[in-house]
Coordinates of C-alpha atoms and ligand atoms in Angstrom, one line a residue:
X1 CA -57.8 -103.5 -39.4
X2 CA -58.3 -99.9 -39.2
X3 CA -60.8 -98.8 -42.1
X4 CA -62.4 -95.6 -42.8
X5 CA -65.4 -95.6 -45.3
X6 CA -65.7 -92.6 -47.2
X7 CA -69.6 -91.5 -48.1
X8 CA -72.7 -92.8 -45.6
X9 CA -75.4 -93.6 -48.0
X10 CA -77.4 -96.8 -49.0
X11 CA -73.7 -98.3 -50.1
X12 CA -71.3 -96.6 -47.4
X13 CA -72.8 -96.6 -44.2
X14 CA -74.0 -100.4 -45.1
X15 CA -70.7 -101.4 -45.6
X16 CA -69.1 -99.4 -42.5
X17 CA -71.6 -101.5 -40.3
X18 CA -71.3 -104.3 -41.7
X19 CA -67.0 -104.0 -41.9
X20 CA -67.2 -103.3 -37.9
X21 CA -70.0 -106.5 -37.5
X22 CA -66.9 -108.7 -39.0
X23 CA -64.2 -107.1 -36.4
X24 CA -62.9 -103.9 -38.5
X25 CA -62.1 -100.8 -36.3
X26 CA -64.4 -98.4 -38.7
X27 CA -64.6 -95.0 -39.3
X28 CA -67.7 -93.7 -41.2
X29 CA -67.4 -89.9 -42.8
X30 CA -69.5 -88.0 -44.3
X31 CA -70.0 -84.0 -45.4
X32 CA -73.9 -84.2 -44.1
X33 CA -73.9 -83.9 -40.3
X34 CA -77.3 -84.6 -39.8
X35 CA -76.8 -88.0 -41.4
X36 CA -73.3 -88.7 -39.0
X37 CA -75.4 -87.3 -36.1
X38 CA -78.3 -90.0 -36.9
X39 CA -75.9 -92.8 -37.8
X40 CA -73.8 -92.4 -34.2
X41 CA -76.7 -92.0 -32.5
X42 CA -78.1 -95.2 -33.9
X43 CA -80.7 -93.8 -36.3
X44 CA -80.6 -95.1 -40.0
X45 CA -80.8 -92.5 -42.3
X46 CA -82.6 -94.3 -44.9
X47 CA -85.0 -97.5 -44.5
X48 CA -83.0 -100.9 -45.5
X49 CA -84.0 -103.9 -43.9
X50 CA -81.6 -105.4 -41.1
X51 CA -79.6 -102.1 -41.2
X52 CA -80.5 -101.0 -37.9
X53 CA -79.7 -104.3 -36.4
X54 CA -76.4 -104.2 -37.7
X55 CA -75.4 -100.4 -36.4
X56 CA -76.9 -100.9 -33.0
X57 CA -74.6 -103.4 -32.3
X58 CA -71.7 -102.2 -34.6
X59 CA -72.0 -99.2 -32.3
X60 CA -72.2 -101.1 -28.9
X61 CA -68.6 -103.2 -29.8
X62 CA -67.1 -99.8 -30.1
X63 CA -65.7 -101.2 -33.6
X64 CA -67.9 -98.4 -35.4
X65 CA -67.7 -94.4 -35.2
X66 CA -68.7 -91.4 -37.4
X67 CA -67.1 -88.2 -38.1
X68 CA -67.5 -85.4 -40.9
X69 CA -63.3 -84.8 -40.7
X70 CA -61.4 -86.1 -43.4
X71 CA -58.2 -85.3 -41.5
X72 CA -60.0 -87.2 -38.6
X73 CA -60.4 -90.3 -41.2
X74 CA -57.0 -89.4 -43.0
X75 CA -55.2 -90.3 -39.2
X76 CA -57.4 -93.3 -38.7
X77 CA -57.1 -95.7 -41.8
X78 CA -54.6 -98.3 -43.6
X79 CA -57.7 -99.0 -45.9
X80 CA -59.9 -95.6 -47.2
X81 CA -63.4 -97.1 -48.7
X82 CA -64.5 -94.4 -51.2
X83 CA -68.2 -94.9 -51.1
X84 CA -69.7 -91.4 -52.4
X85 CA -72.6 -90.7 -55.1
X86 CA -71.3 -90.8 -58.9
X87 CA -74.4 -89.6 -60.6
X88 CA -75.7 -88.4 -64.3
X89 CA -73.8 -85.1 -65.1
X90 CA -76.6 -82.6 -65.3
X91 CA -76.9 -81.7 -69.0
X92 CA -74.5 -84.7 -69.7
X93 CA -75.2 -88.5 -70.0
X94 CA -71.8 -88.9 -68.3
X95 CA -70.8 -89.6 -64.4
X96 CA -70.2 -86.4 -62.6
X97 CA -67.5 -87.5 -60.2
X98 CA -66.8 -84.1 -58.3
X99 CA -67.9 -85.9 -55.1
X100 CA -65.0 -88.5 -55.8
X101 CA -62.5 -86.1 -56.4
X102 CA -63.5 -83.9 -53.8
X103 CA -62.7 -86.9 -51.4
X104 CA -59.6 -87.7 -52.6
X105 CA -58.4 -83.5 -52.3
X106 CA -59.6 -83.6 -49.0
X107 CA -58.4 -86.9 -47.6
X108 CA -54.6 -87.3 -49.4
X109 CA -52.6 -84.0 -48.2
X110 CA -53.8 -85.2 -44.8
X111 CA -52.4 -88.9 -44.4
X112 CA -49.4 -89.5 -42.3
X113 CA -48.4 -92.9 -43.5
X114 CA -49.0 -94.9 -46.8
X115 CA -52.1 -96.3 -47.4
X116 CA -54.6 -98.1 -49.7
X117 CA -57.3 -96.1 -51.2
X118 CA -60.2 -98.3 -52.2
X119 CA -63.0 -97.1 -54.7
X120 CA -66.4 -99.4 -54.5
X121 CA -68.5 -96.3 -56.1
X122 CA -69.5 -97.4 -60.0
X123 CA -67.0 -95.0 -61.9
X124 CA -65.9 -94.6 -65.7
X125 CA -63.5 -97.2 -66.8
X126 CA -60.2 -95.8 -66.1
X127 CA -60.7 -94.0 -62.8
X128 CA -58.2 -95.6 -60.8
X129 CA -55.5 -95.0 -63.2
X130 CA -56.5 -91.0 -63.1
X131 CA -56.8 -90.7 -59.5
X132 CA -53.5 -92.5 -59.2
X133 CA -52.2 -89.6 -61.2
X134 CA -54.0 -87.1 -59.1
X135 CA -52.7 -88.4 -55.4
X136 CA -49.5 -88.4 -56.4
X137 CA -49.4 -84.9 -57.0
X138 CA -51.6 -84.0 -53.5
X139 CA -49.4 -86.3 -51.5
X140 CA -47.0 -85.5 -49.0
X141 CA -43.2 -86.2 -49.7
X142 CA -42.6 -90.0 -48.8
X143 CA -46.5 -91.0 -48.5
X144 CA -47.3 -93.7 -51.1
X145 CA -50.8 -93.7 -51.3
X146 CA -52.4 -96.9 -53.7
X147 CA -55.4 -97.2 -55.5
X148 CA -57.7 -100.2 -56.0
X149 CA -61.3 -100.9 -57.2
X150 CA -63.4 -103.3 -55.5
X151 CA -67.1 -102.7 -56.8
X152 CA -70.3 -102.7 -54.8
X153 CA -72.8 -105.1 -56.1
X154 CA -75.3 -104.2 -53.4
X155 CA -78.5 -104.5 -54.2
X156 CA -81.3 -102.2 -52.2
X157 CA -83.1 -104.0 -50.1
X158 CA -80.8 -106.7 -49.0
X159 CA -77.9 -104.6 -48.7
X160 CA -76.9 -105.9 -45.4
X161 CA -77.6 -109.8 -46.5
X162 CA -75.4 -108.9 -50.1
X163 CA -72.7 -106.9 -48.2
X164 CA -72.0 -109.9 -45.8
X165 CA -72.5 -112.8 -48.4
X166 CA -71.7 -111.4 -52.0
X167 CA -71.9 -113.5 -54.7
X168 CA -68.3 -112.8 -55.6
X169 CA -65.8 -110.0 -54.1
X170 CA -63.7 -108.1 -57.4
X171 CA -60.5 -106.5 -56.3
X172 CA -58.9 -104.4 -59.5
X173 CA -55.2 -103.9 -57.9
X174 CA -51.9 -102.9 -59.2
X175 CA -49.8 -104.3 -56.8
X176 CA -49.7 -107.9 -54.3
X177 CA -49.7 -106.0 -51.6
X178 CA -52.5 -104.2 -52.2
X179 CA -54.6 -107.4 -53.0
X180 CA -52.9 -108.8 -49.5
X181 CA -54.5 -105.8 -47.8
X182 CA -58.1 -106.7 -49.5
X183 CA -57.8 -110.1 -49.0
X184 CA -57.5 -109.4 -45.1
X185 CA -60.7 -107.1 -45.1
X186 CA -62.8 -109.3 -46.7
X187 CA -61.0 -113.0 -44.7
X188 CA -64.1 -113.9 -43.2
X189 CA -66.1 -113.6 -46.5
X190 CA -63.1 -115.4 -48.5
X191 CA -63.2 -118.4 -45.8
X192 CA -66.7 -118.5 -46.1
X193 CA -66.5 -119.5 -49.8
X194 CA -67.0 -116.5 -51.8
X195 CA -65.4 -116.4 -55.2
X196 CA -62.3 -113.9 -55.2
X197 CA -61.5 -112.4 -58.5
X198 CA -58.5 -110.3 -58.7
X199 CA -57.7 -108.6 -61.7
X200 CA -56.8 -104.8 -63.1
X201 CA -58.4 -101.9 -62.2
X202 CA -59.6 -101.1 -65.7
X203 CA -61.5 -104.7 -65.7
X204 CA -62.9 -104.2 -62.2
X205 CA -64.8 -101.5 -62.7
X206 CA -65.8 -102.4 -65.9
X207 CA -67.6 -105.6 -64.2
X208 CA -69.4 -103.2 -62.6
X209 CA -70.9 -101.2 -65.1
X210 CA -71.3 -104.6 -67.7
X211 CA -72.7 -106.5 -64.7
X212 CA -75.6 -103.5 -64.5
X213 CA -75.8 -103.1 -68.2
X214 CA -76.4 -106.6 -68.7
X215 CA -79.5 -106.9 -65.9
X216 CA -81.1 -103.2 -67.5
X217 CA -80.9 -105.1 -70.8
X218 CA -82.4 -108.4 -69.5
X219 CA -85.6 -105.8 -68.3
X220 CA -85.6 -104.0 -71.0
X221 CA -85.3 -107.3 -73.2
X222 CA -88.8 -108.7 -71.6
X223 CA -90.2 -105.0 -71.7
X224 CA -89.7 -105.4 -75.7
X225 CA -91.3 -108.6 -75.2
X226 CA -94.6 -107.6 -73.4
X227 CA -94.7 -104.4 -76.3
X228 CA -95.1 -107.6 -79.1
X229 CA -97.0 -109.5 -76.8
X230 CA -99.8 -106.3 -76.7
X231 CA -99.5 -106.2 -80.2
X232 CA -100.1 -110.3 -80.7
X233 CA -102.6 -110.7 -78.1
X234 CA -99.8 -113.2 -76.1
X235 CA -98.8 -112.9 -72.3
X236 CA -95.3 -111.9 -71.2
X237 CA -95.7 -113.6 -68.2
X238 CA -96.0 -116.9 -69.4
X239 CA -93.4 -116.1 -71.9
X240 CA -90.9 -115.1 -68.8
X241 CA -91.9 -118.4 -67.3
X242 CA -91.1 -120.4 -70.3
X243 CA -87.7 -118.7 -71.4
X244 CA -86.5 -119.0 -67.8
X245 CA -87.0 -122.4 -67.4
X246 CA -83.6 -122.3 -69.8
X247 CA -81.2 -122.6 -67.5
X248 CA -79.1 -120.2 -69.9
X249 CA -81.8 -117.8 -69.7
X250 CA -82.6 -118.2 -66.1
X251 CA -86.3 -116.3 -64.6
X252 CA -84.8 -114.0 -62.6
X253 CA -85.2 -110.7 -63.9
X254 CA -87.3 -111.2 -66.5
X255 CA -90.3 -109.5 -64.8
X256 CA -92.4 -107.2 -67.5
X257 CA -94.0 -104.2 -65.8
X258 CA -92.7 -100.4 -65.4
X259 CA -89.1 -100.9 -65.9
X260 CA -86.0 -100.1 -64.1
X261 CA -85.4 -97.2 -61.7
X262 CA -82.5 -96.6 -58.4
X263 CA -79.8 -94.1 -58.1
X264 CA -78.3 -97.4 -60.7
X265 CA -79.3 -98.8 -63.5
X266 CA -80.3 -95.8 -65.5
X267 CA -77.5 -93.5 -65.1
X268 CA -74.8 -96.6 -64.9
X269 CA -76.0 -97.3 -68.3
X270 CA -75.9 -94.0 -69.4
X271 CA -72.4 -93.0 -68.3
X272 CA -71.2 -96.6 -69.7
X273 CA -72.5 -95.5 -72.6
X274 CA -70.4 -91.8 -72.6
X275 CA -67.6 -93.3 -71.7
X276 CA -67.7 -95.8 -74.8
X277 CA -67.8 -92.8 -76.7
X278 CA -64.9 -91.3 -75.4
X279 CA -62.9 -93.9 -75.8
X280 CA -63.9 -94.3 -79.6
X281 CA -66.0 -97.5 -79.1
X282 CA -69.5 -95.9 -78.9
X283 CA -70.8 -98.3 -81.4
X284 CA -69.9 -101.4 -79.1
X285 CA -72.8 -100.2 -76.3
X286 CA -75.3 -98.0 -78.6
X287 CA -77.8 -100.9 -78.1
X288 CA -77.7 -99.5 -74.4
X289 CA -79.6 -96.2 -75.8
X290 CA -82.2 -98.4 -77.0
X291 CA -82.4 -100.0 -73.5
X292 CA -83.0 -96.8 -71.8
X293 CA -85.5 -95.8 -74.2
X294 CA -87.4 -99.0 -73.7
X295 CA -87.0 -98.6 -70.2
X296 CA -88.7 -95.0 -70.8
X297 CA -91.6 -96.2 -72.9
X298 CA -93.0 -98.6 -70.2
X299 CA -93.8 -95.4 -68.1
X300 CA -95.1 -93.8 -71.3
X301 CA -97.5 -96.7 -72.3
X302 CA -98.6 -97.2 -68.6
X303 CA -99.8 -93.4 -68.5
X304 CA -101.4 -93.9 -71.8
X305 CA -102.9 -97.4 -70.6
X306 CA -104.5 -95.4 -67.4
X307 CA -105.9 -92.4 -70.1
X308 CA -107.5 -95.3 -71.9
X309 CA -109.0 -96.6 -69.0
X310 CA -110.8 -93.6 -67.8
X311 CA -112.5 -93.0 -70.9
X312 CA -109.5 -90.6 -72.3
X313 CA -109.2 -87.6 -70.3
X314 CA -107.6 -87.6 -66.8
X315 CA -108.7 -84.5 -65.6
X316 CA -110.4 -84.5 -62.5
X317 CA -110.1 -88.2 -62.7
X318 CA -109.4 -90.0 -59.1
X319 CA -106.3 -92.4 -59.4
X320 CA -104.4 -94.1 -56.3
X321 CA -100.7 -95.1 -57.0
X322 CA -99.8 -98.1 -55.0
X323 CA -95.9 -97.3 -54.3
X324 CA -94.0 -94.5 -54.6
X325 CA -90.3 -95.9 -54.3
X326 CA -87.7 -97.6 -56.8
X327 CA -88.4 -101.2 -56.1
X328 CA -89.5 -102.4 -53.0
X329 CA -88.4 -102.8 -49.5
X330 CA -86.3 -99.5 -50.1
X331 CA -87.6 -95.6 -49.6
X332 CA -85.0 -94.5 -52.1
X333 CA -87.0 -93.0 -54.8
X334 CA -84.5 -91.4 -57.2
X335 CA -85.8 -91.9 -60.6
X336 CA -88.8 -94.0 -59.6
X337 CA -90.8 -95.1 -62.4
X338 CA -93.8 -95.5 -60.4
X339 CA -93.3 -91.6 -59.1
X340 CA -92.7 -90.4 -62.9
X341 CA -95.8 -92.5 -63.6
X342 CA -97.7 -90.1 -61.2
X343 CA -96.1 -87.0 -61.7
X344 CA -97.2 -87.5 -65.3
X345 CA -100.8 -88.2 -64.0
X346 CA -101.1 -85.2 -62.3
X347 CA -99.2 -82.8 -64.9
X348 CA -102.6 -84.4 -67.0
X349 CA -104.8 -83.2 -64.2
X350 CA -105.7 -86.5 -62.7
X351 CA -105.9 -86.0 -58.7
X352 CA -103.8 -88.7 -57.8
X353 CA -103.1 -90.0 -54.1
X354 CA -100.0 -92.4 -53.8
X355 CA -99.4 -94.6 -50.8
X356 CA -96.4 -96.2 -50.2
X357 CA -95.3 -97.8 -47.0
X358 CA -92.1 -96.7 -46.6
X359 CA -91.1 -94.1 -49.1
X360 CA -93.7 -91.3 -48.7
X361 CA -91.7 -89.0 -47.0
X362 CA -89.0 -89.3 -50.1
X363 CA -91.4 -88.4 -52.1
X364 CA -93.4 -85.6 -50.7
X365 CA -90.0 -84.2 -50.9
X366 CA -88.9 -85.1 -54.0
X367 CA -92.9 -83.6 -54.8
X368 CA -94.4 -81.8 -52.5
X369 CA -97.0 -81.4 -55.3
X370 CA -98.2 -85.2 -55.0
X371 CA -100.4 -86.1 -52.1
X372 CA -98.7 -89.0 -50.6
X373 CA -99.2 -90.8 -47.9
X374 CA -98.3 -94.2 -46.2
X375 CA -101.9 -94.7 -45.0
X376 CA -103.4 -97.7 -47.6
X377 CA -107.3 -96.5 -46.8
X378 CA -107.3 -93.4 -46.9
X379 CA -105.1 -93.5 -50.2
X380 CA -107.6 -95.8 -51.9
X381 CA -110.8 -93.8 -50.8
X382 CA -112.8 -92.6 -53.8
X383 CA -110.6 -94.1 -56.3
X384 CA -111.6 -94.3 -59.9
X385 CA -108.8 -96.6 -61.1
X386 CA -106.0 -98.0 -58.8
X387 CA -102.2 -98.1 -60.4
X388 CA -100.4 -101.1 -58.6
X389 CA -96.6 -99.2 -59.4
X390 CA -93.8 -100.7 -57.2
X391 CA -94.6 -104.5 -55.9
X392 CA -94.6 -104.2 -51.9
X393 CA -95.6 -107.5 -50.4
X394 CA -98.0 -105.3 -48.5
X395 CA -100.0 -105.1 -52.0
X396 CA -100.3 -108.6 -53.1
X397 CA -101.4 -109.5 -50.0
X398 CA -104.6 -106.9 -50.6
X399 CA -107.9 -108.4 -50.1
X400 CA -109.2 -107.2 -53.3
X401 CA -112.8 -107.8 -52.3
X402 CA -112.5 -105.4 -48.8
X403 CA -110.0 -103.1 -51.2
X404 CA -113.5 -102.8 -53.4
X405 CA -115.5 -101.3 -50.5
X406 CA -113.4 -98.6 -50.6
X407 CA -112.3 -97.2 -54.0
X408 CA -115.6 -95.4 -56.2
X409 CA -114.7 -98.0 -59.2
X410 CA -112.8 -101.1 -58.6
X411 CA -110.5 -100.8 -61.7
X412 CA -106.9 -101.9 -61.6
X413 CA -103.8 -101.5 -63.3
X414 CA -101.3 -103.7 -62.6
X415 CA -97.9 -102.0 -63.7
X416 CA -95.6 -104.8 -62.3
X417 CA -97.5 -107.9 -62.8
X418 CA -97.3 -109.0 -59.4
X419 CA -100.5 -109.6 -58.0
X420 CA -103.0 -112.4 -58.8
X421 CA -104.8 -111.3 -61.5
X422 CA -107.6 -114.3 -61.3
X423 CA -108.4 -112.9 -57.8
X424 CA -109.0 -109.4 -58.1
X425 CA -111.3 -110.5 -61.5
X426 CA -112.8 -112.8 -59.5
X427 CA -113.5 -109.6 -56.8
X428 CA -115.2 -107.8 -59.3
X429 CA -112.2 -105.8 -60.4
X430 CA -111.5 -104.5 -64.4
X431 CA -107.6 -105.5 -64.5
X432 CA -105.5 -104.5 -67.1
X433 CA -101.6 -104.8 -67.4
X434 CA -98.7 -104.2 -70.0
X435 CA -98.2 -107.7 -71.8
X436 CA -100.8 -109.2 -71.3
X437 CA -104.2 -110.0 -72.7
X438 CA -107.2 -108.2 -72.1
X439 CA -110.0 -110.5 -71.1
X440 CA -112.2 -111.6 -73.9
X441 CA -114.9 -109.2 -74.0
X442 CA -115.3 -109.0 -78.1
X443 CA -111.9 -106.6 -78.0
X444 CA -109.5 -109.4 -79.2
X445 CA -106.1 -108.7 -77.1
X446 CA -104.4 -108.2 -80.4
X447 CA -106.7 -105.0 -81.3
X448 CA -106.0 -104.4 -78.0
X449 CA -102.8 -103.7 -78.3
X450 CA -102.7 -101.9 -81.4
X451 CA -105.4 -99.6 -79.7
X452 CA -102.4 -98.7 -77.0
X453 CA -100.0 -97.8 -79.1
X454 CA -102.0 -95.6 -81.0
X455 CA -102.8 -93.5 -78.0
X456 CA -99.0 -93.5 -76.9
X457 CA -98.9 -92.4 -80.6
X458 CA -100.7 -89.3 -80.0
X459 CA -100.6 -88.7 -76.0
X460 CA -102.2 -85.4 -76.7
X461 CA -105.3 -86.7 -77.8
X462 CA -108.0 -84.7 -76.9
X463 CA -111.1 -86.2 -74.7
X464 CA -113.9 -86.5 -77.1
X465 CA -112.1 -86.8 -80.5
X466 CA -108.9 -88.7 -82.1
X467 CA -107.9 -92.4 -81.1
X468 CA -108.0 -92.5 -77.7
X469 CA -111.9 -91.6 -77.7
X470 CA -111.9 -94.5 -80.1
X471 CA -109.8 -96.5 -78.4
X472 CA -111.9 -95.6 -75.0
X473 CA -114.9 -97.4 -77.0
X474 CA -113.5 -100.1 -78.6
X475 CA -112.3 -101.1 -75.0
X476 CA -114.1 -102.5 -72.3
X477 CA -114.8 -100.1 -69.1
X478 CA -115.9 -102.7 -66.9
X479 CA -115.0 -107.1 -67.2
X480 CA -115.0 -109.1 -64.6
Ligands
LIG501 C1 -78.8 -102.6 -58.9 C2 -77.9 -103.9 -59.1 O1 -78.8 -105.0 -59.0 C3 -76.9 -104.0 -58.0 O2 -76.0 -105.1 -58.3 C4 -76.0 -102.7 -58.1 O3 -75.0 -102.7 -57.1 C5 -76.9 -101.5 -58.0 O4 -77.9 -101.5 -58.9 P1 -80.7 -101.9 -57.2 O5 -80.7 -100.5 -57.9 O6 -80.8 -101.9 -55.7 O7 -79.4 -102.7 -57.6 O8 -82.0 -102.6 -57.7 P2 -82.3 -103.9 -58.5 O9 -82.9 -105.0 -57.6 O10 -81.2 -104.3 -59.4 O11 -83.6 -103.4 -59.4 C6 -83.4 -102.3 -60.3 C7 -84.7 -101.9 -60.9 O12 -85.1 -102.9 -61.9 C8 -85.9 -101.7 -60.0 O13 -86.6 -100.6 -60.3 C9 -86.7 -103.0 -60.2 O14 -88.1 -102.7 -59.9 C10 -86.5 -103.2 -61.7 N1 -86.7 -104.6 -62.1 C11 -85.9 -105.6 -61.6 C12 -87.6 -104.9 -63.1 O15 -88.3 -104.0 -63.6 N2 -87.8 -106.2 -63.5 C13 -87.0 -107.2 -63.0 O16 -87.2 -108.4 -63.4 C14 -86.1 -106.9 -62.0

């Protein structure tokens, strides 16, 4: 089939490749013509594993091209992929979809023949139905142009593997022909076995934005958890382990740390939570407010956690930050908790190095005021306290006993609890982590705890007086 996808980031150009590696005639477009330069010449634009596999040999069938014309893409498809960036509305908690809009202006006056338009960017429920109202006024005389929702589940990181094998394909149609067409896309994925739902476009799109709410409230949801558990002296990650042993809970993503970040979650909740609003059901979500502000408390009480550590006051104070991106195997650092976790470091005068292995160029540009580098040594070198921020493989395979050599104090702070604790202590390292109990050193964990949140209390604190001094005492500097 002749497709066009709309939008060449993490989601589009993964899903052009991988629409041309299962026989499509693709046309990738975007408005950035560095980014369709790179793509045709076979560079990715962004680091996802397997990607580059895929376009290589995408581009060698001849199945995949890339173009910044819309009038190019508007002569070229029966099925238009709308892939572009809905983000947070500055000022606003809402979506802003100008860049959606934008491509349906710019693509509709231009087709010659009817069509199907197919959103897989997350949108506000009710989208389709709008733009339905908007092509047919941009259409020419005897074009029918369609509009369905088939939402991206994607996840970074295995975007190729999740774009090939999804665990279920959503198609929100009006019409059977219009499913037909979607049903022919995805054939090879539907003989495969994977679960077909086809429904409205109000409920698919909504699936999107519940699906993400319910996974940022399953994080948030142990985040909560490891807060009590600081406070009680218990460990979240043995409380993870035992609630997902309930098949109805399930383990998987019920890991306590830092929290959720991506160009995703956060603003997906967010806009969910505007658009509730607006359609005079804002009490239904509010609980998502308290999500987010969960979320946003974990990067709070880490920074307080590393004042505490150092006595107090960070300035001057030498920290590494191990990981600079979202999550890892990604160099997409929008919203990173582990970059906010620095940025806040070094707004408190700490000198902070970061090293991350794949998103340091992101995020010298995002801050060119943070050293960062992708260089693990030289990022550890005179460290006073080490932040373990976003959980690279690369990290829990450390050697914590060469890693010691190196750094000026072999202190750790595990922000994802990730790596094995009993080791590093073992190495001579002081290890703390949110959730879980500080070794016994006459500090019981619960005092602990209560300690911590009377420094996020008062962040301000100054070195020398107020709780965090007291809290600096009453803690240990140094347990093996
Ligand atoms: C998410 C959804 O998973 C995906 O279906 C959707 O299409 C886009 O948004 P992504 O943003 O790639 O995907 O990342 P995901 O793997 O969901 O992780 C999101 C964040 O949650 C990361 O910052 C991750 O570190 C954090 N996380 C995840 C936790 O803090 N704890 C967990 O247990 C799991």
């Amino acid at each position: 089939m002749r497709l066009t996808v709309i939008g060449t980031g993490y989601l589009g150009a993964v899903h052009a490749a991988c629409m041309a590696a299962i026989g499509h005639d693709v046309l990738g477009i975007d408005v950035d013509i560095k980014k369709i330069k790179a793509l045709t010449e076979g560079r990715p634009p962004f680091y996802e594993p397997g990607f580059d596999d895929v376009l290589t040999k995408a581009l060698a069938s001849g199945c995949l091209r890339f173009t910044a014309s819309l009038r190019e893409a508007a002569a070229h498809g029966e099925v238009h992929f709308i892939c572009v960036g809905t983000p947070q509305q500055a000022g606003s908690q809402a979506a802003d979809m100008r860049y959606v809009d934008a491509v349906v202006d710019g693509l509709v006056p231009h087709l010659p023949a009817p069509c199907l338009l197919v959103g897989k960017s997350t949108v506000p429920v009710g989208t389709t139905a709008r733009l339905t109202t908007r092509i047919a006024r941009l259409a020419s005389a005897g074009v029918r142009a369609e509009v369905a929702w088939n939402p991206e589940f994607l996840r970074e990181g295995f975007a190729v593997e999740d774009t090939l094998r999804p665990d279920r394909l959503v198609a929100g149609v009006t019409s059977p022909e219009a499913d037909e067409t979607l049903r022919r896309v995805y054939a090879p994925m539907l003989e495969a076995g994977v679960p077909y739902i086809s429904t409205d476009p109000n409920t698919a799109e909504l699936v999107k934005v519940a699906a993400n709410s319910f996974l940022a409230t399953k994080i948030s949801f142990i985040n909560a958890m490891a807060e009590v558990c600081d406070a009680a002296g218990a460990d979240v990650t043995t409380l993870a382990d035992a609630l997902g042993h309930d098949t109805r809970i399930g383990r998987r993503f019920l890991n306590a740390g830092l929290g959720f970040g991506g160009g995703c979650l956060p603003k997906d909740i967010r806009a969910f939570n505007a658009r509730a609003q607006e359609l005079g059901v804002g009490p239904a979500v509010a609980f998502l407010e308290h999500v987010d502000e969960i979320n946003e408390r974990q990067r709070t009480r880490t920074v307080a956690l590393t004042r505490q550590m150092v006595g107090g006051d960070l300035t001057g104070r030498r920290m590494t930050v191990l990981g600079a991106t979202f999550k890892p195997n990604s160099d997409d650092v929008r919203d990173s908790p582990a970059l906010a976790v620095a940025t806040a470091l070094h707004r408190q005068g700490a000198d902070v190095r970061i090293h991350d292995p794949e998103g340091a160029p992101n995020a010298r540009l995002a801050h060119p005021e943070l050293r960062c580098g992708s260089d693990l040594l030289t990022a550890c070198q005179g460290a006073e306290l080490v932040l373990h921020l976003t959980e690279w493989v690369q990290y829990r395979e450390l050697d914590p006993v060469k890693l010691a050599r190196v750094v000026r104090e072999p202190v750790l702070i595990d922000g994802r609890n990730a790596l094995p604790l009993d080791d590093w202590r073992a190495a001579g390292w002081t290890v703390r982590a949110l959730g879980r109990p500080a070794p016994s050193d006459g500090t019981s964990a619960a005092q602990a705890g209560r300690l911590l949140r009377a420094t996020i209390a008062s962040p301000a604190a100054k070195p020398g007086g107020g709780p965090t001094a007291a809290m600096a005492q009453a803690l240990p500097t140094r347990t093996s």
